[in-house]
mmCIF file with all atom_site columns, C-alpha atoms in Angstrom:
data_model
loop_
_atom_site.group_PDB
_atom_site.id
_atom_site.type_symbol
_atom_site.label_atom_id
_atom_site.label_alt_id
_atom_site.label_comp_id
_atom_site.label_asym_id
_atom_site.label_entity_id
_atom_site.label_seq_id
_atom_site.pdbx_PDB_ins_code
_atom_site.Cartn_x
_atom_site.Cartn_y
_atom_site.Cartn_z
_atom_site.occupancy
_atom_site.B_iso_or_equiv
_atom_site.pdbx_formal_charge
_atom_site.auth_seq_id
_atom_site.auth_comp_id
_atom_site.auth_asym_id
_atom_site.auth_atom_id
_atom_site.pdbx_PDB_model_num
ATOM 1  C CA . MET A 1 1  ? 105.062 101.701 128.647 1.00 43.00 ? 23 MET A CA 1
ATOM 2  C CA . GLU A 1 2  ? 103.894 98.354  129.941 1.00 48.00 ? 24 GLU A CA 1
ATOM 3  C CA . ASN A 1 3  ? 105.828 95.231  128.891 1.00 46.00 ? 25 ASN A CA 1
ATOM 4  C CA . LEU A 1 4  ? 103.620 93.230  126.558 1.00 46.00 ? 26 LEU A CA 1
ATOM 5  C CA . LYS A 1 5  ? 103.991 89.505  125.936 1.00 48.00 ? 27 LYS A CA 1
ATOM 6  C CA . GLU A 1 6  ? 104.001 90.224  122.214 1.00 65.00 ? 28 GLU A CA 1
ATOM 7  C CA . GLU A 1 7  ? 105.996 93.399  121.586 1.00 88.00 ? 29 GLU A CA 1
ATOM 8  C CA . ILE A 1 8  ? 104.932 95.276  118.491 1.00 92.00 ? 30 ILE A CA 1
ATOM 9  C CA . LYS A 1 9  ? 107.589 97.319  116.746 1.00 93.00 ? 31 LYS A CA 1
ATOM 10 C CA . LEU A 1 10 ? 107.143 100.067 114.187 1.00 94.00 ? 32 LEU A CA 1
ATOM 11 C CA . GLY A 1 11 ? 106.922 98.555  110.722 1.00 96.00 ? 33 GLY A CA 1
ATOM 12 C CA . ASP A 1 12 ? 105.419 95.286  111.984 1.00 97.00 ? 34 ASP A CA 1
ATOM 13 C CA . VAL A 1 13 ? 102.420 93.769  110.224 1.00 97.00 ? 35 VAL A CA 1
ATOM 14 C CA . VAL A 1 14 ? 99.517  93.620  112.701 1.00 97.00 ? 36 VAL A CA 1
ATOM 15 C CA . TRP A 1 15 ? 95.840  92.755  112.978 1.00 97.00 ? 37 TRP A CA 1
ATOM 16 C CA . LEU A 1 16 ? 93.146  93.733  115.427 1.00 96.00 ? 38 LEU A CA 1
ATOM 17 C CA . LYS A 1 17 ? 92.565  90.872  117.851 1.00 94.00 ? 39 LYS A CA 1
ATOM 18 C CA . SER A 1 18 ? 88.882  91.098  116.915 1.00 92.00 ? 40 SER A CA 1
ATOM 19 C CA . GLY A 1 19 ? 89.723  90.634  113.222 1.00 91.00 ? 41 GLY A CA 1
ATOM 20 C CA . GLY A 1 20 ? 89.962  92.962  110.265 1.00 92.00 ? 42 GLY A CA 1
ATOM 21 C CA . PRO A 1 21 ? 92.423  93.852  107.530 1.00 95.00 ? 43 PRO A CA 1
ATOM 22 C CA . ILE A 1 22 ? 96.179  93.409  107.611 1.00 96.00 ? 44 ILE A CA 1
ATOM 23 C CA . MET A 1 23 ? 97.763  96.667  108.821 1.00 98.00 ? 45 MET A CA 1
ATOM 24 C CA . THR A 1 24 ? 101.235 98.162  109.218 1.00 98.00 ? 46 THR A CA 1
ATOM 25 C CA . ALA A 1 25 ? 102.224 99.750  112.546 1.00 96.00 ? 47 ALA A CA 1
ATOM 26 C CA . ASN A 1 26 ? 103.652 103.139 111.593 1.00 96.00 ? 48 ASN A CA 1
ATOM 27 C CA . ASN A 1 27 ? 104.210 105.305 114.670 1.00 94.00 ? 49 ASN A CA 1
ATOM 28 C CA . TRP A 1 28 ? 103.171 105.973 118.251 1.00 92.00 ? 50 TRP A CA 1
ATOM 29 C CA . ASP A 1 29 ? 100.517 108.644 118.679 1.00 89.00 ? 51 ASP A CA 1
ATOM 30 C CA . THR A 1 30 ? 98.534  110.051 121.594 1.00 84.00 ? 52 THR A CA 1
ATOM 31 C CA . MET A 1 31 ? 95.130  108.435 122.192 1.00 81.00 ? 53 MET A CA 1
ATOM 32 C CA . THR A 1 32 ? 94.407  110.101 125.538 1.00 80.00 ? 54 THR A CA 1
ATOM 33 C CA . ARG A 1 33 ? 96.454  112.113 128.003 1.00 80.00 ? 55 ARG A CA 1
ATOM 34 C CA . SER A 1 34 ? 97.767  108.948 129.603 1.00 80.00 ? 56 SER A CA 1
ATOM 35 C CA . GLU A 1 35 ? 97.771  106.405 126.769 1.00 83.00 ? 57 GLU A CA 1
ATOM 36 C CA . LEU A 1 36 ? 99.803  106.081 123.603 1.00 86.00 ? 58 LEU A CA 1
ATOM 37 C CA . GLY A 1 37 ? 98.364  104.239 120.654 1.00 92.00 ? 59 GLY A CA 1
ATOM 38 C CA . LEU A 1 38 ? 99.829  102.818 117.485 1.00 95.00 ? 60 LEU A CA 1
ATOM 39 C CA . LYS A 1 39 ? 98.936  104.601 114.271 1.00 96.00 ? 61 LYS A CA 1
ATOM 40 C CA . CYS A 1 40 ? 98.356  101.893 111.682 1.00 97.00 ? 62 CYS A CA 1
ATOM 41 C CA . TYR A 1 41 ? 97.803  102.008 107.928 1.00 98.00 ? 63 TYR A CA 1
ATOM 42 C CA . TRP A 1 42 ? 95.909  99.581  105.683 1.00 98.00 ? 64 TRP A CA 1
ATOM 43 C CA . PHE A 1 43 ? 94.216  99.550  102.284 1.00 97.00 ? 65 PHE A CA 1
ATOM 44 C CA . VAL A 1 44 ? 90.547  99.034  101.423 1.00 96.00 ? 66 VAL A CA 1
ATOM 45 C CA . GLN A 1 45 ? 89.872  98.670  97.685  1.00 95.00 ? 67 GLN A CA 1
ATOM 46 C CA . GLY A 1 46 ? 93.095  100.551 96.917  1.00 96.00 ? 68 GLY A CA 1
ATOM 47 C CA . GLN A 1 47 ? 92.249  103.403 99.295  1.00 98.00 ? 69 GLN A CA 1
ATOM 48 C CA . LEU A 1 48 ? 94.755  104.158 102.087 1.00 98.00 ? 70 LEU A CA 1
ATOM 49 C CA . CYS A 1 49 ? 93.139  104.133 105.544 1.00 98.00 ? 71 CYS A CA 1
ATOM 50 C CA . GLU A 1 50 ? 94.604  104.941 108.952 1.00 97.00 ? 72 GLU A CA 1
ATOM 51 C CA . GLY A 1 51 ? 93.631  104.610 112.571 1.00 96.00 ? 73 GLY A CA 1
ATOM 52 C CA . ILE A 1 52 ? 95.085  104.778 116.066 1.00 95.00 ? 74 ILE A CA 1
ATOM 53 C CA . PHE A 1 53 ? 94.708  101.634 118.174 1.00 95.00 ? 75 PHE A CA 1
ATOM 54 C CA . SER A 1 54 ? 95.670  100.565 121.672 1.00 93.00 ? 76 SER A CA 1
ATOM 55 C CA . SER A 1 55 ? 98.587  98.142  121.524 1.00 89.00 ? 77 SER A CA 1
ATOM 56 C CA . HIS A 1 56 ? 96.468  95.837  123.711 1.00 91.00 ? 78 HIS A CA 1
ATOM 57 C CA . ALA A 1 57 ? 93.976  95.494  120.837 1.00 94.00 ? 79 ALA A CA 1
ATOM 58 C CA . LEU A 1 58 ? 96.632  94.465  118.285 1.00 95.00 ? 80 LEU A CA 1
ATOM 59 C CA . THR A 1 59 ? 98.414  91.209  117.537 1.00 95.00 ? 81 THR A CA 1
ATOM 60 C CA . LYS A 1 60 ? 101.208 90.107  115.204 1.00 94.00 ? 82 LYS A CA 1
ATOM 61 C CA . THR A 1 61 ? 99.533  86.701  114.787 1.00 92.00 ? 83 THR A CA 1
ATOM 62 C CA . ALA A 1 62 ? 97.498  86.326  111.605 1.00 89.00 ? 84 ALA A CA 1
ATOM 63 C CA . PRO A 1 63 ? 93.835  85.481  112.330 1.00 83.00 ? 85 PRO A CA 1
ATOM 64 C CA . ASP A 1 64 ? 94.066  82.180  110.410 1.00 78.00 ? 86 ASP A CA 1
ATOM 65 C CA . ALA A 1 65 ? 97.404  81.154  111.968 1.00 65.00 ? 87 ALA A CA 1
ATOM 66 C CA . PRO A 1 66 ? 97.258  77.932  113.998 1.00 63.00 ? 88 PRO A CA 1
ATOM 67 C CA . ALA A 1 67 ? 97.708  78.293  117.745 1.00 60.00 ? 89 ALA A CA 1
ATOM 68 C CA . GLN A 1 68 ? 101.312 77.801  118.840 1.00 56.00 ? 90 GLN A CA 1
ATOM 69 C CA . ARG A 1 69 ? 102.137 75.664  121.854 1.00 49.00 ? 91 ARG A CA 1
#
């Protein structure tokens, strides 16, 4: 797996870089034959949702967090 500047660990709170709800990284899952993705869980109006996302599309920085220098 490629070294990412911001390593995401299982159990971390994450967001899509493009925005969206707060999610919890739960486990690694297969997206394609050659790429693993992170299965994440989140709630929408009390309903549990899940999806598999490329780690490159996720961040641990909250969307409203100020940029760090």
